[in-house]
CSV table of C-alpha atoms in Angstrom, one decimal:
chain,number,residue,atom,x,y,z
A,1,UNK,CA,143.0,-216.1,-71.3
A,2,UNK,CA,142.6,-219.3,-69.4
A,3,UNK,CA,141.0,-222.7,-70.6
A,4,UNK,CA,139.5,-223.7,-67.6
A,5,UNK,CA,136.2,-225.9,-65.9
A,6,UNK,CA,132.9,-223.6,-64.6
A,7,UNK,CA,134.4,-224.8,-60.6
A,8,UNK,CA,138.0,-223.3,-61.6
A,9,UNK,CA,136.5,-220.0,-63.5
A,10,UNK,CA,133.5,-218.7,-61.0
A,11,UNK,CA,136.4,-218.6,-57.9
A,12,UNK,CA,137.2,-215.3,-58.8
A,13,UNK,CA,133.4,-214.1,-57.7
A,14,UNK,CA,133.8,-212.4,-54.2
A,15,UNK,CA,131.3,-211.6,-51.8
A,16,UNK,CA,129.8,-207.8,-53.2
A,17,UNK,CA,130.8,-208.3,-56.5
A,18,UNK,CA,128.6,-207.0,-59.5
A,19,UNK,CA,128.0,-209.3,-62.4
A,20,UNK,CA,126.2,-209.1,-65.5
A,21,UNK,CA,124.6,-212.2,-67.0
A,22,UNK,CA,124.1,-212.4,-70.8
A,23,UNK,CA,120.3,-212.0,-72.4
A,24,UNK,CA,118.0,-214.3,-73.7
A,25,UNK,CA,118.6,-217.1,-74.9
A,26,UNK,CA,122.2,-216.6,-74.7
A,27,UNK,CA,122.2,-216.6,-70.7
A,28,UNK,CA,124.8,-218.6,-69.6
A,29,UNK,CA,122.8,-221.4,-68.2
A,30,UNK,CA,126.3,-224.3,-67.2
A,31,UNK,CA,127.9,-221.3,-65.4
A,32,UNK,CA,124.7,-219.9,-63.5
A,33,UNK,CA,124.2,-223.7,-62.6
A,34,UNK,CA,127.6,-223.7,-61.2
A,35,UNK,CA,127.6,-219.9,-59.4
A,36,UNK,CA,124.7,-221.0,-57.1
A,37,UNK,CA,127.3,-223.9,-55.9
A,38,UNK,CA,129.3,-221.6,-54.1
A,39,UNK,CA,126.4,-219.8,-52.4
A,40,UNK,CA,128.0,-221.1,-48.9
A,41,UNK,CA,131.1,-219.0,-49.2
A,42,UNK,CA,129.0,-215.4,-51.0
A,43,UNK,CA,126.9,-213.1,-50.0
A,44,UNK,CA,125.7,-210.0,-51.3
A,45,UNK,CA,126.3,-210.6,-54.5
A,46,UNK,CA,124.4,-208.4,-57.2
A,47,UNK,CA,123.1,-209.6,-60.8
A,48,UNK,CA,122.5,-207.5,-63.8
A,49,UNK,CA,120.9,-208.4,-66.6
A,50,UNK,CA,118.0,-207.7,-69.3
A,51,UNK,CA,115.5,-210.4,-70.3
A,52,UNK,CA,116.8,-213.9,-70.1
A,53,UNK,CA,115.4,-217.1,-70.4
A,54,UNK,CA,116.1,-220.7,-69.2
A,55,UNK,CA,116.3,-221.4,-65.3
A,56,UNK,CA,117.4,-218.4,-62.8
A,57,UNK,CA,118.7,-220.0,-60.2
A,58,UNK,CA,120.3,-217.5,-58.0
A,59,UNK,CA,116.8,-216.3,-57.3
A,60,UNK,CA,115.1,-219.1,-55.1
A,61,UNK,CA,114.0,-218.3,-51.7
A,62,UNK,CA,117.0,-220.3,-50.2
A,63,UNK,CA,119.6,-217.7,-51.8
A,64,UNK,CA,118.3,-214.8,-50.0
A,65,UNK,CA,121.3,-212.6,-49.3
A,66,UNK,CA,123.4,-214.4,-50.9
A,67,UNK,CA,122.2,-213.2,-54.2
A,68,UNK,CA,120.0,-210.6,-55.2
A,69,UNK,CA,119.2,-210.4,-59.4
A,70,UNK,CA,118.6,-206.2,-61.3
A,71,UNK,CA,116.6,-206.7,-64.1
A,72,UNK,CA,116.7,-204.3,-66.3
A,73,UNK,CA,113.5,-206.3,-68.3
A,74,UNK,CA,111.3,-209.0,-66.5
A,75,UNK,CA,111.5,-212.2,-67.7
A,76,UNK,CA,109.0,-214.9,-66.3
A,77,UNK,CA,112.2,-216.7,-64.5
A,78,UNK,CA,112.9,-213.6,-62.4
A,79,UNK,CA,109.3,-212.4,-61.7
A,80,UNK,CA,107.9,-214.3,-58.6
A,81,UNK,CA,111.6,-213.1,-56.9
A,82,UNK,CA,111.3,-209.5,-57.8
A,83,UNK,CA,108.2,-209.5,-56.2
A,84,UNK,CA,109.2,-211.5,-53.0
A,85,UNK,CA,112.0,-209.3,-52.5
A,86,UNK,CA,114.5,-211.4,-53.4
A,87,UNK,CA,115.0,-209.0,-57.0
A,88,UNK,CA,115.0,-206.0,-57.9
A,89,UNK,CA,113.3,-203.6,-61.5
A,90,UNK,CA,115.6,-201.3,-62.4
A,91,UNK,CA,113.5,-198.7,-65.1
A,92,UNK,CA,115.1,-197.6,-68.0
A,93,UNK,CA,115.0,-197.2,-71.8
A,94,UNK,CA,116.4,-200.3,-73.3
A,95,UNK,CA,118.6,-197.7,-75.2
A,96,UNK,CA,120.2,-196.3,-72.1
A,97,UNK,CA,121.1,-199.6,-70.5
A,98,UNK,CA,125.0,-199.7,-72.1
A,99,UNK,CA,125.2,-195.8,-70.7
A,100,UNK,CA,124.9,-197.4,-67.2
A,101,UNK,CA,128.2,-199.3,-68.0
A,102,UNK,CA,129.8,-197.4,-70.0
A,103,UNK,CA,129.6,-194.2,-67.6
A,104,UNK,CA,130.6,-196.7,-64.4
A,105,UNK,CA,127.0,-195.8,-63.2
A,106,UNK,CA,127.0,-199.5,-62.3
A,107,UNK,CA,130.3,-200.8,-61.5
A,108,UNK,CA,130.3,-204.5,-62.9
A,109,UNK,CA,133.2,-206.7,-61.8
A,110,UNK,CA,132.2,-209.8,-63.4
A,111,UNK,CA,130.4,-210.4,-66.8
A,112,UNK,CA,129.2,-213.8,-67.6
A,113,UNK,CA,128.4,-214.8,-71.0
A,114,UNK,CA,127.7,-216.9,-73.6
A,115,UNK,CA,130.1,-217.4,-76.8
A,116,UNK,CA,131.3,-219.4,-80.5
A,117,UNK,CA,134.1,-221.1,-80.3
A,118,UNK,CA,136.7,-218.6,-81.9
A,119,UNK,CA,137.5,-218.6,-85.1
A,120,UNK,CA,141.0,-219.3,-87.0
A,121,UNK,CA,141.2,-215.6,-85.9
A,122,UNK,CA,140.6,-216.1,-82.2
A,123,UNK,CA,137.6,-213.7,-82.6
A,124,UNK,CA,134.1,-215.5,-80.6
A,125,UNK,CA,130.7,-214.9,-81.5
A,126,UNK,CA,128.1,-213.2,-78.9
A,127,UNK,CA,125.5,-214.9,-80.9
A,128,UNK,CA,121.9,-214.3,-80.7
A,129,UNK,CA,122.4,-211.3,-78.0
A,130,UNK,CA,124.5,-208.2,-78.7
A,131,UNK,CA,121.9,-205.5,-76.8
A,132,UNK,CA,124.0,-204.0,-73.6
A,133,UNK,CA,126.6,-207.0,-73.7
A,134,UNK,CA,129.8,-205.1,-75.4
A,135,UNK,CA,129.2,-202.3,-73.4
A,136,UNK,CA,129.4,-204.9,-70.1
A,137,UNK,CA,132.2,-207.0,-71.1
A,138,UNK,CA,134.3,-203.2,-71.7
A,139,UNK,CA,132.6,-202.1,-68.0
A,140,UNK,CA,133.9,-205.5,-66.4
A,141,UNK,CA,137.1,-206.1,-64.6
A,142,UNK,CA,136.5,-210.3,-65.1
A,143,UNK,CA,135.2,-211.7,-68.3
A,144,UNK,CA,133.8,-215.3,-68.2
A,145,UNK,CA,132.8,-217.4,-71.3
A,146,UNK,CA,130.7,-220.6,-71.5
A,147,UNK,CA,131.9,-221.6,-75.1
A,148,UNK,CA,129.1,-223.6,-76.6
A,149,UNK,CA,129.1,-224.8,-80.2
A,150,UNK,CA,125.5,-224.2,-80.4
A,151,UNK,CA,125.9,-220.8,-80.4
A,152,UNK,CA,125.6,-219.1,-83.6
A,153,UNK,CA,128.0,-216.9,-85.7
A,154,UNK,CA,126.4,-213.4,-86.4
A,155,UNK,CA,127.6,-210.8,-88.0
A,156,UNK,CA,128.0,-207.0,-87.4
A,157,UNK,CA,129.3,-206.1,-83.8
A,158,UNK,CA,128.6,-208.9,-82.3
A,159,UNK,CA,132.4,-210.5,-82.2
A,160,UNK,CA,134.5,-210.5,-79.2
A,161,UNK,CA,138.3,-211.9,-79.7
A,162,UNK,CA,139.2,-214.2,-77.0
A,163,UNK,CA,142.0,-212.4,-76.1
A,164,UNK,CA,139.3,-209.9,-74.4
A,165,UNK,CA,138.4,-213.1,-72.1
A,166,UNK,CA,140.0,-213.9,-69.1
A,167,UNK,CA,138.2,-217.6,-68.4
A,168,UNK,CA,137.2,-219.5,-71.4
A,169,UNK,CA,134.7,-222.5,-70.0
A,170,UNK,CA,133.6,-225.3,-73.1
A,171,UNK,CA,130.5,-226.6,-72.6
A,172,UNK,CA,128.1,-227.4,-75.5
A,173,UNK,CA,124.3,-227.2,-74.8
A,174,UNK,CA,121.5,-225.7,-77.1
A,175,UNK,CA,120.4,-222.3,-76.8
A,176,UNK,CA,116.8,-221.4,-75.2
A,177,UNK,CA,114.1,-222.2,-77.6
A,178,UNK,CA,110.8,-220.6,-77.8
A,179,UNK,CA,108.3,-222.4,-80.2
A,180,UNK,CA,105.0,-220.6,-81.2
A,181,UNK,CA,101.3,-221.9,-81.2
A,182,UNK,CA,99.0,-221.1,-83.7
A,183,UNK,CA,97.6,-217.4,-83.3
A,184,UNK,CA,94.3,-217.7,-81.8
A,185,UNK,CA,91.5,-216.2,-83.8
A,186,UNK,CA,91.6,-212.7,-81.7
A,187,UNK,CA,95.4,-212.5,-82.2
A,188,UNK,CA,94.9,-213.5,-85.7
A,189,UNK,CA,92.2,-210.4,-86.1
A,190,UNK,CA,94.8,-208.1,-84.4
A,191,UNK,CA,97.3,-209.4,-86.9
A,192,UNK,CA,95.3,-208.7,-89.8
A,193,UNK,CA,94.1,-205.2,-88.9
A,194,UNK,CA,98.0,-204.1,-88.1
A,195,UNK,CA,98.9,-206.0,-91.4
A,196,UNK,CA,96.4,-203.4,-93.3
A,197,UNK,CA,98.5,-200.9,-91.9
A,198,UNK,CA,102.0,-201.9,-93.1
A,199,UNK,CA,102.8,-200.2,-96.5
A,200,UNK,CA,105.2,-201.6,-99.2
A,201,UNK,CA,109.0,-200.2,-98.3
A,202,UNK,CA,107.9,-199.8,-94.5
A,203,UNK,CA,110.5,-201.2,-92.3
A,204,UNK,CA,109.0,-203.1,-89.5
A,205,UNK,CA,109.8,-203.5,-85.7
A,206,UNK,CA,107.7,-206.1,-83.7
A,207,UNK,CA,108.4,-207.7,-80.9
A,208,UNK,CA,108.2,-211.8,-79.9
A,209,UNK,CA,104.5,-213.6,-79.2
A,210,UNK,CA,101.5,-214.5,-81.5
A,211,UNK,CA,100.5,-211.1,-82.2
A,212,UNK,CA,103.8,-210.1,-84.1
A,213,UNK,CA,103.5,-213.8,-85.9
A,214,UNK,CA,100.3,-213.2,-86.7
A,215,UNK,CA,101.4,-209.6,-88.8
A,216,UNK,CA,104.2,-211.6,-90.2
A,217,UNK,CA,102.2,-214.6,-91.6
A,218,UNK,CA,99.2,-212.1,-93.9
A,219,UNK,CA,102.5,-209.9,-95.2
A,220,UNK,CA,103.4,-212.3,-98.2
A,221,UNK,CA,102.4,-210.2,-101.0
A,222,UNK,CA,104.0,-207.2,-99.7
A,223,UNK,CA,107.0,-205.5,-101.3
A,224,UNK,CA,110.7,-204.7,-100.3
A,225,UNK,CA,109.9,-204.7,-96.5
A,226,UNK,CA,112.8,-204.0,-94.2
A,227,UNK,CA,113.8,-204.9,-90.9
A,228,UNK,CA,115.4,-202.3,-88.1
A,229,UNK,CA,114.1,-204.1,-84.6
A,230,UNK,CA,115.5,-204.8,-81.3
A,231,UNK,CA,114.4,-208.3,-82.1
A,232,UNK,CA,113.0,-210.8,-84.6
A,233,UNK,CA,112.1,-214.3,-84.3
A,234,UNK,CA,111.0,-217.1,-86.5
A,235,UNK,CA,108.0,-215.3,-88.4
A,236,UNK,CA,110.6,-213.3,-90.5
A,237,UNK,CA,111.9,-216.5,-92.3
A,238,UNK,CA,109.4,-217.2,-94.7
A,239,UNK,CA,109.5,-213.5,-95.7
A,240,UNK,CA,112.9,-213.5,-96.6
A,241,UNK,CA,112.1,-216.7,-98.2
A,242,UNK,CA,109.7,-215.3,-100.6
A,243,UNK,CA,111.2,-212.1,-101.3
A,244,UNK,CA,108.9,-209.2,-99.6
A,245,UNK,CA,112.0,-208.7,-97.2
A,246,UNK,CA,114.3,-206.9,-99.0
A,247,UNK,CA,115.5,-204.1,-97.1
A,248,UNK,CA,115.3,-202.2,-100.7
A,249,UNK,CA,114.6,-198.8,-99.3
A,250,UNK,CA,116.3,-198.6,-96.1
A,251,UNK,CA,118.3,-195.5,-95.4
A,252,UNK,CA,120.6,-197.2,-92.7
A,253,UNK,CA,121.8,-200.7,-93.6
A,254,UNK,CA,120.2,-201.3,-96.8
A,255,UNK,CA,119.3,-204.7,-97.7
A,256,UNK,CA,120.3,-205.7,-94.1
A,257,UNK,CA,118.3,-207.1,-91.5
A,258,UNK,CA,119.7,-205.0,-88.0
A,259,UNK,CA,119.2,-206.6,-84.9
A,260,UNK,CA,120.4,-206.5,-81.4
A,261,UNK,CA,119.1,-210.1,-80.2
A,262,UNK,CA,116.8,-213.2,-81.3
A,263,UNK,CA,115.1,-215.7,-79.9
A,264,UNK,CA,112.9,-218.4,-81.7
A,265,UNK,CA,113.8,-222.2,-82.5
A,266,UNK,CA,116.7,-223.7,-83.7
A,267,UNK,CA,115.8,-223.0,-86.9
A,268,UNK,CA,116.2,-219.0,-86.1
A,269,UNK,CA,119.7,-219.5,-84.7
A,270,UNK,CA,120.6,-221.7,-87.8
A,271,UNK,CA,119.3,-218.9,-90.3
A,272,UNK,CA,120.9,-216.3,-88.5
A,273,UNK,CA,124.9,-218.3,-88.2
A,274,UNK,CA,127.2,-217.0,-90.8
A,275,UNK,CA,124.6,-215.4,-92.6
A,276,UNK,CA,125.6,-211.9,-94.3
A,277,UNK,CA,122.0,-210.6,-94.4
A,278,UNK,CA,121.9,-210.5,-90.2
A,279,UNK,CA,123.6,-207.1,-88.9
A,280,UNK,CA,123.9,-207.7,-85.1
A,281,UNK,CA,124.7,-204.7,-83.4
A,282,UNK,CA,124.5,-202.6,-79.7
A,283,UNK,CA,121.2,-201.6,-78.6
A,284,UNK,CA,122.2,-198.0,-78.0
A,285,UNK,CA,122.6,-197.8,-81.9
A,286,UNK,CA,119.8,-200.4,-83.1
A,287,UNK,CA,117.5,-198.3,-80.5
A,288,UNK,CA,118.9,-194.9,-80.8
A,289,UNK,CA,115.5,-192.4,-82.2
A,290,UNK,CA,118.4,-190.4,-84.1
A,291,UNK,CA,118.7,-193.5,-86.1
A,292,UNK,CA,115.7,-195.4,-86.1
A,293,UNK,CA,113.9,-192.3,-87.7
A,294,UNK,CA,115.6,-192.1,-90.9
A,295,UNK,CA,114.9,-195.2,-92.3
A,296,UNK,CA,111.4,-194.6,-94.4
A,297,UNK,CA,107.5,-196.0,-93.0
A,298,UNK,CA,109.3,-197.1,-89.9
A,299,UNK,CA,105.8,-199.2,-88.5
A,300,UNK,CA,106.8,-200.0,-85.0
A,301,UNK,CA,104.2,-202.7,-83.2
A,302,UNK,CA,104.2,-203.1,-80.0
A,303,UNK,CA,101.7,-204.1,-76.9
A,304,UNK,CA,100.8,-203.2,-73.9
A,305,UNK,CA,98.9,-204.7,-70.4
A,306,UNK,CA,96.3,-202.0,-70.4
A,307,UNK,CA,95.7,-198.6,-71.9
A,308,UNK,CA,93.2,-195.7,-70.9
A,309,UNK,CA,90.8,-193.7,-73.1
A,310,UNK,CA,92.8,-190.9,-73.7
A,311,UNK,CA,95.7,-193.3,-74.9
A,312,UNK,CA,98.4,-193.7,-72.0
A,313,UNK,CA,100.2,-197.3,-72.3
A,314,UNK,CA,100.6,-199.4,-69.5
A,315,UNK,CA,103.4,-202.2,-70.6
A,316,UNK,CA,105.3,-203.0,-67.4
A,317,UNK,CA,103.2,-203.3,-64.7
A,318,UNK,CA,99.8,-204.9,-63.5
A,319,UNK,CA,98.8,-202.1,-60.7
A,320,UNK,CA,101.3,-201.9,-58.2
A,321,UNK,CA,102.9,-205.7,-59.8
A,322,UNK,CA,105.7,-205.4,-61.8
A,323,UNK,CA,105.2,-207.1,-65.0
A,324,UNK,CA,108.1,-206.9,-67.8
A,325,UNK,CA,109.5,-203.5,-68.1
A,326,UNK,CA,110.1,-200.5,-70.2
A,327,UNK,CA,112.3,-202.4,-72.5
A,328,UNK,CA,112.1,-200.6,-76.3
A,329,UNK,CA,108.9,-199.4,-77.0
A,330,UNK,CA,109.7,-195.8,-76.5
A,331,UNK,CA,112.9,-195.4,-78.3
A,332,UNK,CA,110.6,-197.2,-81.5
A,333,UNK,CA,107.3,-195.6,-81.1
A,334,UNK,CA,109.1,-192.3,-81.1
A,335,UNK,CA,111.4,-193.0,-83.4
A,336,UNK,CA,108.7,-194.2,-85.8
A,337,UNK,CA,107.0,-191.3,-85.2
A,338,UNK,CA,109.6,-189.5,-86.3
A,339,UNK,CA,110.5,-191.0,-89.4
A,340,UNK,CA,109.1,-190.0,-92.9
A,341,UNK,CA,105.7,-192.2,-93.4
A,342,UNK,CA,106.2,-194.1,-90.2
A,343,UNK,CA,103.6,-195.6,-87.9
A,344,UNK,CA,103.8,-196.2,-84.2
A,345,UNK,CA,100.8,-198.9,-83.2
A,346,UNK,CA,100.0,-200.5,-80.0
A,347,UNK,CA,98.5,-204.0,-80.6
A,348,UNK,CA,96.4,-205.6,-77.6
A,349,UNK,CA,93.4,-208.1,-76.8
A,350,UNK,CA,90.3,-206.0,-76.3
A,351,UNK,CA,90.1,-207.9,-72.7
A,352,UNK,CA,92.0,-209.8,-70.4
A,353,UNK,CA,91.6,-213.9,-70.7
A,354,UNK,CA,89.4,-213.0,-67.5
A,355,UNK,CA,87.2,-210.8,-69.5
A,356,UNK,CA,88.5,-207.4,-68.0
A,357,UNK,CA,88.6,-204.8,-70.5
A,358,UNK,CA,92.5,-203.7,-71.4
A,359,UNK,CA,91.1,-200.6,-72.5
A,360,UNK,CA,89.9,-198.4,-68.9
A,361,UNK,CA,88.8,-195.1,-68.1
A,362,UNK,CA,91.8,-194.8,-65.9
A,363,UNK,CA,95.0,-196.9,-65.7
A,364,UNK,CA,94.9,-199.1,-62.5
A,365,UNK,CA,96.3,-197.6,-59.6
A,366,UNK,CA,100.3,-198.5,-59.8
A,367,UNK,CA,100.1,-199.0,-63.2
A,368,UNK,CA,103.3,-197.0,-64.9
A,369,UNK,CA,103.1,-194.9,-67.9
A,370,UNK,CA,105.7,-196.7,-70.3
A,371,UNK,CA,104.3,-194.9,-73.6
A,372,UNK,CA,102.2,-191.4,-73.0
A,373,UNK,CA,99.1,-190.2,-74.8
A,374,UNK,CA,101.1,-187.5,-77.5
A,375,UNK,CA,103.2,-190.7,-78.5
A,376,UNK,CA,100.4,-193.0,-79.4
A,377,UNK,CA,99.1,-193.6,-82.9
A,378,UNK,CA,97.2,-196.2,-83.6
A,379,UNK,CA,95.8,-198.4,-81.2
A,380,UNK,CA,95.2,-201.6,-82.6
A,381,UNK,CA,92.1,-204.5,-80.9
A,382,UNK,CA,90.5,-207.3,-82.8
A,383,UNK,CA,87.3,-204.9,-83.1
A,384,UNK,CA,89.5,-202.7,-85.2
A,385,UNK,CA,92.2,-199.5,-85.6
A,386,UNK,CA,91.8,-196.4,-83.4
A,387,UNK,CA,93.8,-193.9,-84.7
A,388,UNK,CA,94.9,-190.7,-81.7
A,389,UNK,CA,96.7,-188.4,-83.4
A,390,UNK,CA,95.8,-185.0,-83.3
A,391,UNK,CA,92.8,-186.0,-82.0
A,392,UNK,CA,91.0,-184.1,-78.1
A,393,UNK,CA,90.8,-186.3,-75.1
A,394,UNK,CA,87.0,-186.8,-76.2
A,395,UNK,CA,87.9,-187.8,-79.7
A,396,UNK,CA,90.5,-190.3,-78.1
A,397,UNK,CA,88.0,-192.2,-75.9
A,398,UNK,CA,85.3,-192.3,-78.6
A,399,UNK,CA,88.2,-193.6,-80.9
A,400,UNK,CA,89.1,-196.2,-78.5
A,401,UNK,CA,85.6,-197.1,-77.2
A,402,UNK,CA,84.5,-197.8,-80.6
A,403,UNK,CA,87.7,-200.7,-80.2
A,404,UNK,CA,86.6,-201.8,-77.0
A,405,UNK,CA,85.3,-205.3,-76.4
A,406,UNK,CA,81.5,-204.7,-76.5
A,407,UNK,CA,80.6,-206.7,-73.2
A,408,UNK,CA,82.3,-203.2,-71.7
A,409,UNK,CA,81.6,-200.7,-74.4
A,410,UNK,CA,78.2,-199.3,-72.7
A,411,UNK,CA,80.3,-198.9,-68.9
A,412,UNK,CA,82.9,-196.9,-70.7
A,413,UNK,CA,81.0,-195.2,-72.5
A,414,UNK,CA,78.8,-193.8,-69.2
A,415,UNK,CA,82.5,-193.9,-67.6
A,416,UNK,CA,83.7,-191.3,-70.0
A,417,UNK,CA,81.2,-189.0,-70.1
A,418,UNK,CA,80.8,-188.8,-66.5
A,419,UNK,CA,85.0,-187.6,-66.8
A,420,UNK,CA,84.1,-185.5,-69.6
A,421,UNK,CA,80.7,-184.2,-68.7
A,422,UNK,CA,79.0,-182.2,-71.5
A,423,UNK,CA,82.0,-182.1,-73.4
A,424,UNK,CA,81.2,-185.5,-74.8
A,425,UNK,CA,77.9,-185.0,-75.9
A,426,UNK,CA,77.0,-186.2,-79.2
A,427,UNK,CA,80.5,-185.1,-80.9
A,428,UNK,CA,79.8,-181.1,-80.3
A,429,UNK,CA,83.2,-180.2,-77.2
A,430,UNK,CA,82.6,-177.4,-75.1
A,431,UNK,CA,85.7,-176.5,-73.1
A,432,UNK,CA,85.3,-175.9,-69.6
């Protein structure tokens, strides 16, 4: 282990070499700042990473060939490159990413990343991101730290002892910060018809944005919630606060909140530092089905771009324009469909801010499958809860139709019985 600047540490990168960059808002912004300075002297160089957030500078238009980013999730920083060329989408469950490490499916040579300064122990913190980040930093030959003090102390897996790092680099900035509006009144409708479906004892997975918020804020006199999610922000304080998260009747890590990353204000990443109710650990375990699914009324949220009337998701891409990715809604819709009580729900805006309608006839042509039709359960608009399961392809578009912004109710509705011909009449099916 070598104390050294960002200059001295980032010499080691060769031309070729495969690095991985840590997630969210743990990405190492003072040592991607200082990479892109030695862009005269690299090419070819390949970046791996999930989600992050702050400035991505390897990806402007005047590092072509020099660098070219993998994202395993897109995050607004990367998307204009991706689709320029200058990126690439790499689809997979968010479960399976460490796999690609671990198995040397992807080579890394280089992982950069973001750390506590150590401990009287010498062990560092990986702070608000765990997800695929141990199974990198094992997978690299070359392990570089940007040790910030603003980084926080989680527990669980998420320490690292500096021994494991070959270039320690101290510079103190604060972490990306997210800070969430008020939900407008549609997300706040959403929120309230999910919130209806959230029992006492579930234990909740949501994912960042208004809609999540907005379940959050109208849970306050539920009971003994519990937390198993890839993520959390902000919105789960003032539960814990008042006493409706619990983690009472959790199977797997009672009375613990499990995590594999945050993101959210400072006031997130101060709850979360030193504090034994946070379990941080890998994503292959947070998002492993096997797991997930024995915790009791697992209620998994999560959205999507556009789904059709017999209930496949779109969540990653806008046609043939990719969008975000795969991420972890599969591993928890299925694993909440799995578990004893549980719920998978896909929440969305009945239309577009351009007054499209989210919910088609067909999925736009490009437009991946992320979730299928036997996964969903409930699809959740602000006109209400359409609930799938078990129900015919004609049941499912009447279901969804009924949750359909109105302006395109009467189109879908001719739409659908032109697919379904006279199976759709007036609720009697005749099979062709």
């Amino acid at each position: 282990m070598a104390i050294v600047s960002a200059e001295e540490a980032l010499k080691v990168i060769k031309s070729g070499d495969k690095i991985y960059v840590h997630s969210v808002a743990a990405a190492p912004q003072h040592l991607l700042d200082n990479l892109v300075k030695r862009s005269g002297e690299l090419r070819n160089v390949e970046l791996y990473h999930l989600h992050t957030e702050g400035e991505a500078p390897y990806t402007r238009s005047e590092y072509e060939g020099i660098f070219h980013t993998n994202a395993f999730f897109i995050g607004k920083n990367v998307r204009k490159a991706i689709e320029e060329g200058r990126g690439s989408y790499i689809p997979v469950f968010l479960s399976e990413i460490p796999r690609l490490f671990k198995q040397k499916i992807i080579q890394l040579n280089v992982a950069l990343i973001s750390v506590s300064p150590p401990d009287k122990n010498g062990f560092c913190s990986l702070g608000t991101s765990v997800d695929a980040t141990l199974a990198a930093l094992d997978s690299a030959d070359i392990v570089i730290a940007q040790v910030n003090k603003f980084v926080p102390r989680t527990l669980g897996d998420s320490q690292i002892h500096s021994s494991k790092i070959n270039y320690l680099v101290p510079f103190d900035a604060p972490l990306h910060e997210v800070s969430w509006g008020n939900p407008t009144d549609i997300e706040q409708k959403i929120g309230n018809h999910v919130a209806s479906l959230v029992e006492d004892g579930a234990t909740l997975q949501m994912g960042i944005g208004n809609i999540p918020n907005a379940v959050l804020s109208v849970l306050g006199n539920h009971k003994d919630l519990g937390i198993h999610t890839e993520m959390f922000s902000d919105g789960v304080i003032p539960l814990v606060e008042k006493g409706v998260i619990t983690g009472r009747y959790k199977k797997k890590h009672r009375g613990k909140i499990v995590s594999t990353f945050q993101y959210g204000s400072k006031r997130l990443y101060d709850f979360v530092d030193d504090n034994p109710l946070i379990t941080m650990l890998p994503v292959d375990y947070v998002n492993d089905t096997s797991i997930i699914r024995q915790n009791p009324k697992v209620t998994a949220i999560n959205s999507a771009i556009e789904i059709d009337i017999t209930g496949q998701v779109c969540a990653d891409s806008i046609g043939y324009k990719m969008y975000s990715g795969v991420g972890g809604q599969m591993d928890f819709i299925r694993g909440a469909a799995l578990s004893e009580g549980g719920k998978a729900i896909i929440a969305l805006p009945a239309a577009t801010k351009y007054g499209e309608s989210k919910i088609a006839t067909h999925l736009k042509e490009g437009a991946g499958v992320v979730t299928t039709r036997a996964h969903v359960h409930y699809v959740v608009t602000e006109y209400g809860i359409a609930y799938l399961y078990g129900k015919n392809l004609v049941e499912r578009a009447k279901e969804l139709i009924k949750v359909a912004h109105p302006d395109h109710q009467e189109r879908l509705e001719k739409e659908a019985f032109e697919r379904f011909k006279h199976q759709y009449s007036q609720g009697v099916y005749t099979y062709l």
